[in-house]
Amino acid sequence: MLTLWKNSNAPEEGYVTGIEPGTGFPYNRRIERKFGRVPKLQPGQSRRFTIEFGLLSGNDKVEHVSRQIKTIQGAQTTQVDTEPDKVE
């Protein structure tokens, strides 16, 4: 799971955005426990994740990667959840 977040407080405080990998939804653990979505590891158990990223300069490179992403996505649409109890 990948979470895109932003904090757009007052202009004098600046604008912050982030993309973070995660093992669950970005809600408070109290909410996640309610829906049984808090991942747990047993003693000695581990999980490993790998993320690759790169920086693109120029419209041509961005368009090329955008086409690759659309090919990978196919007909799948992005799911946007605005409330924790609406998440499946």
N, C-alpha and C. Protein backbone atom coordinates (compact mmCIF):
# COMPACT_ATOMS: atom_id res chain seq x y z
N MET A 1 0.85 -1.16 0.00
CA MET A 1 0.00 0.00 0.00
C MET A 1 0.89 1.23 0.00
N LEU A 2 0.47 2.23 -0.72
CA LEU A 2 1.21 3.48 -0.82
C LEU A 2 0.24 4.60 -0.47
N THR A 3 0.63 5.48 0.43
CA THR A 3 -0.23 6.58 0.85
C THR A 3 0.35 7.90 0.37
N LEU A 4 -0.49 8.68 -0.29
CA LEU A 4 -0.14 10.04 -0.70
C LEU A 4 -0.84 10.97 0.26
N TRP A 5 -0.08 11.85 0.91
CA TRP A 5 -0.69 12.79 1.86
C TRP A 5 -0.19 14.18 1.59
N LYS A 6 -0.94 15.14 2.07
CA LYS A 6 -0.50 16.53 1.95
C LYS A 6 -0.96 17.32 3.16
N ASN A 7 -0.19 18.32 3.49
CA ASN A 7 -0.53 19.25 4.56
C ASN A 7 -0.41 20.64 3.96
N SER A 8 -1.55 21.24 3.70
CA SER A 8 -1.55 22.55 3.05
C SER A 8 -2.05 23.61 4.02
N ASN A 9 -1.34 23.76 5.12
CA ASN A 9 -1.67 24.79 6.11
C ASN A 9 -1.53 26.18 5.51
N ALA A 10 -1.46 27.15 6.36
CA ALA A 10 -1.30 28.53 5.93
C ALA A 10 -0.07 28.68 5.05
N PRO A 11 -0.13 29.55 4.03
CA PRO A 11 1.02 29.73 3.12
C PRO A 11 2.33 30.04 3.84
N GLU A 12 2.27 30.79 4.93
CA GLU A 12 3.50 31.12 5.65
C GLU A 12 4.14 29.90 6.32
N GLU A 13 3.36 28.83 6.49
CA GLU A 13 3.91 27.59 7.07
C GLU A 13 4.47 26.67 6.01
N GLY A 14 4.13 26.93 4.75
CA GLY A 14 4.63 26.09 3.67
C GLY A 14 3.67 24.97 3.33
N TYR A 15 4.00 24.26 2.29
CA TYR A 15 3.18 23.16 1.77
C TYR A 15 4.03 21.91 1.82
N VAL A 16 3.50 20.85 2.37
CA VAL A 16 4.25 19.61 2.48
C VAL A 16 3.42 18.50 1.86
N THR A 17 4.06 17.66 1.09
CA THR A 17 3.39 16.49 0.54
C THR A 17 4.32 15.29 0.71
N GLY A 18 3.75 14.13 0.79
CA GLY A 18 4.57 12.94 0.97
C GLY A 18 3.95 11.72 0.33
N ILE A 19 4.78 10.77 -0.01
CA ILE A 19 4.35 9.46 -0.49
C ILE A 19 5.05 8.45 0.40
N GLU A 20 4.26 7.65 1.10
CA GLU A 20 4.85 6.73 2.06
C GLU A 20 4.35 5.31 1.86
N PRO A 21 5.26 4.35 1.91
CA PRO A 21 4.83 2.95 1.88
C PRO A 21 4.24 2.58 3.23
N GLY A 22 3.38 1.61 3.25
CA GLY A 22 2.81 1.19 4.52
C GLY A 22 2.24 -0.22 4.44
N THR A 23 1.93 -0.75 5.59
CA THR A 23 1.33 -2.08 5.67
C THR A 23 -0.17 -2.00 5.91
N GLY A 24 -0.70 -0.80 6.02
CA GLY A 24 -2.13 -0.62 6.26
C GLY A 24 -2.56 0.78 5.88
N PHE A 25 -3.81 1.06 6.16
CA PHE A 25 -4.36 2.38 5.87
C PHE A 25 -3.80 3.41 6.84
N PRO A 26 -3.75 4.68 6.45
CA PRO A 26 -3.12 5.71 7.29
C PRO A 26 -4.06 6.31 8.34
N TYR A 27 -4.88 5.48 8.95
CA TYR A 27 -5.78 5.96 10.00
C TYR A 27 -5.23 5.60 11.36
N ASN A 28 -5.75 6.24 12.38
CA ASN A 28 -5.38 5.96 13.76
C ASN A 28 -5.55 4.47 14.06
N ARG A 29 -4.65 3.91 14.86
CA ARG A 29 -4.72 2.47 15.17
C ARG A 29 -6.04 2.08 15.83
N ARG A 30 -6.63 2.97 16.60
CA ARG A 30 -7.92 2.68 17.23
C ARG A 30 -8.96 2.36 16.15
N ILE A 31 -8.96 3.15 15.09
CA ILE A 31 -9.89 2.92 13.99
C ILE A 31 -9.52 1.64 13.24
N GLU A 32 -8.25 1.45 12.99
CA GLU A 32 -7.81 0.26 12.25
C GLU A 32 -8.09 -1.02 13.03
N ARG A 33 -7.93 -1.00 14.36
CA ARG A 33 -8.27 -2.17 15.17
C ARG A 33 -9.74 -2.52 15.04
N LYS A 34 -10.58 -1.49 15.04
CA LYS A 34 -12.03 -1.69 14.93
C LYS A 34 -12.37 -2.50 13.69
N PHE A 35 -11.64 -2.29 12.60
CA PHE A 35 -11.90 -2.99 11.35
C PHE A 35 -10.99 -4.19 11.14
N GLY A 36 -10.18 -4.53 12.16
CA GLY A 36 -9.31 -5.71 12.06
C GLY A 36 -8.19 -5.56 11.05
N ARG A 37 -7.67 -4.35 10.91
CA ARG A 37 -6.66 -4.11 9.89
C ARG A 37 -5.30 -3.70 10.45
N VAL A 38 -5.01 -4.04 11.70
CA VAL A 38 -3.68 -3.74 12.25
C VAL A 38 -2.81 -4.97 12.02
N PRO A 39 -1.82 -4.86 11.12
CA PRO A 39 -0.97 -6.03 10.86
C PRO A 39 -0.12 -6.36 12.08
N LYS A 40 0.03 -7.65 12.33
CA LYS A 40 0.82 -8.09 13.48
C LYS A 40 1.87 -9.09 13.02
N LEU A 41 3.04 -8.98 13.60
CA LEU A 41 4.11 -9.93 13.34
C LEU A 41 4.31 -10.79 14.58
N GLN A 42 4.52 -12.06 14.36
CA GLN A 42 4.83 -12.97 15.45
C GLN A 42 6.30 -12.80 15.85
N PRO A 43 6.66 -13.21 17.07
CA PRO A 43 8.07 -13.11 17.47
C PRO A 43 8.98 -13.80 16.44
N GLY A 44 10.01 -13.11 16.03
CA GLY A 44 10.96 -13.64 15.06
C GLY A 44 10.52 -13.49 13.61
N GLN A 45 9.28 -13.12 13.38
CA GLN A 45 8.77 -12.93 12.03
C GLN A 45 9.19 -11.56 11.52
N SER A 46 9.37 -11.44 10.23
CA SER A 46 9.71 -10.14 9.64
C SER A 46 9.05 -10.01 8.28
N ARG A 47 9.00 -8.80 7.82
CA ARG A 47 8.51 -8.50 6.47
C ARG A 47 9.51 -7.57 5.82
N ARG A 48 9.67 -7.72 4.54
CA ARG A 48 10.61 -6.87 3.82
C ARG A 48 9.89 -6.29 2.60
N PHE A 49 10.11 -5.02 2.36
CA PHE A 49 9.51 -4.33 1.23
C PHE A 49 10.60 -3.62 0.46
N THR A 50 10.43 -3.54 -0.83
CA THR A 50 11.36 -2.83 -1.68
C THR A 50 10.59 -1.81 -2.51
N ILE A 51 11.07 -0.60 -2.52
CA ILE A 51 10.47 0.45 -3.33
C ILE A 51 11.55 1.03 -4.22
N GLU A 52 11.25 1.13 -5.49
CA GLU A 52 12.16 1.78 -6.42
C GLU A 52 11.53 3.09 -6.86
N PHE A 53 12.33 4.12 -6.94
CA PHE A 53 11.82 5.40 -7.41
C PHE A 53 12.91 6.11 -8.19
N GLY A 54 12.47 7.07 -8.97
CA GLY A 54 13.42 7.85 -9.75
C GLY A 54 12.86 9.24 -9.97
N LEU A 55 13.70 10.13 -10.38
CA LEU A 55 13.30 11.49 -10.70
C LEU A 55 13.31 11.67 -12.20
N LEU A 56 12.27 12.28 -12.72
CA LEU A 56 12.16 12.48 -14.16
C LEU A 56 12.31 13.96 -14.48
N SER A 57 13.12 14.25 -15.47
CA SER A 57 13.27 15.65 -15.89
C SER A 57 12.83 15.76 -17.34
N GLY A 58 11.94 16.67 -17.60
CA GLY A 58 11.47 16.89 -18.96
C GLY A 58 10.14 16.22 -19.24
N ASN A 59 9.33 16.89 -20.02
CA ASN A 59 7.99 16.39 -20.36
C ASN A 59 8.02 15.05 -21.08
N ASP A 60 9.00 14.85 -21.95
CA ASP A 60 9.07 13.59 -22.72
C ASP A 60 9.22 12.39 -21.80
N LYS A 61 10.10 12.49 -20.82
CA LYS A 61 10.31 11.38 -19.89
C LYS A 61 9.07 11.14 -19.03
N VAL A 62 8.45 12.22 -18.59
CA VAL A 62 7.24 12.09 -17.77
C VAL A 62 6.13 11.43 -18.58
N GLU A 63 5.94 11.85 -19.81
CA GLU A 63 4.91 11.26 -20.68
C GLU A 63 5.18 9.79 -20.94
N HIS A 64 6.44 9.43 -21.16
CA HIS A 64 6.81 8.03 -21.40
C HIS A 64 6.44 7.16 -20.20
N VAL A 65 6.81 7.58 -19.01
CA VAL A 65 6.50 6.81 -17.81
C VAL A 65 5.00 6.81 -17.54
N SER A 66 4.33 7.90 -17.83
CA SER A 66 2.88 7.96 -17.66
C SER A 66 2.19 6.91 -18.53
N ARG A 67 2.65 6.75 -19.75
CA ARG A 67 2.08 5.72 -20.64
C ARG A 67 2.36 4.32 -20.09
N GLN A 68 3.55 4.10 -19.54
CA GLN A 68 3.87 2.80 -18.95
C GLN A 68 2.94 2.50 -17.78
N ILE A 69 2.70 3.50 -16.94
CA ILE A 69 1.82 3.31 -15.78
C ILE A 69 0.41 2.97 -16.23
N LYS A 70 -0.10 3.67 -17.23
CA LYS A 70 -1.45 3.41 -17.74
C LYS A 70 -1.55 1.99 -18.29
N THR A 71 -0.48 1.51 -18.93
CA THR A 71 -0.47 0.14 -19.44
C THR A 71 -0.56 -0.86 -18.28
N ILE A 72 0.20 -0.61 -17.23
CA ILE A 72 0.19 -1.50 -16.06
C ILE A 72 -1.17 -1.47 -15.37
N GLN A 73 -1.75 -0.29 -15.24
CA GLN A 73 -3.04 -0.15 -14.56
C GLN A 73 -4.17 -0.81 -15.35
N GLY A 74 -4.09 -0.79 -16.65
CA GLY A 74 -5.17 -1.35 -17.46
C GLY A 74 -6.48 -0.65 -17.15
N ALA A 75 -7.52 -1.44 -16.90
CA ALA A 75 -8.85 -0.88 -16.62
C ALA A 75 -9.06 -0.61 -15.14
N GLN A 76 -8.07 -0.93 -14.31
CA GLN A 76 -8.21 -0.72 -12.87
C GLN A 76 -8.25 0.78 -12.55
N THR A 77 -9.20 1.18 -11.71
CA THR A 77 -9.30 2.58 -11.34
C THR A 77 -8.72 2.81 -9.94
N THR A 78 -8.35 4.03 -9.66
CA THR A 78 -7.82 4.39 -8.36
C THR A 78 -8.96 4.48 -7.35
N GLN A 79 -8.74 3.91 -6.17
CA GLN A 79 -9.74 3.97 -5.11
C GLN A 79 -9.33 5.07 -4.14
N VAL A 80 -10.22 6.02 -3.90
CA VAL A 80 -9.97 7.10 -2.96
C VAL A 80 -10.98 6.96 -1.82
N ASP A 81 -10.47 6.77 -0.61
CA ASP A 81 -11.32 6.63 0.57
C ASP A 81 -11.17 7.86 1.44
N THR A 82 -12.27 8.52 1.73
CA THR A 82 -12.23 9.74 2.53
C THR A 82 -12.67 9.52 3.97
N GLU A 83 -13.22 8.34 4.26
CA GLU A 83 -13.65 8.03 5.63
C GLU A 83 -13.24 6.61 5.96
N PRO A 84 -12.70 6.36 7.16
CA PRO A 84 -12.20 5.04 7.52
C PRO A 84 -13.27 3.95 7.45
N ASP A 85 -14.50 4.25 7.83
CA ASP A 85 -15.52 3.21 7.85
C ASP A 85 -16.03 2.86 6.46
N LYS A 86 -15.59 3.60 5.44
CA LYS A 86 -15.98 3.31 4.07
C LYS A 86 -14.95 2.42 3.38
N VAL A 87 -13.80 2.22 4.00
CA VAL A 87 -12.72 1.44 3.40
C VAL A 87 -13.04 -0.04 3.47
N GLU A 88 -12.85 -0.74 2.36
CA GLU A 88 -13.10 -2.18 2.33
C GLU A 88 -11.84 -2.96 2.55
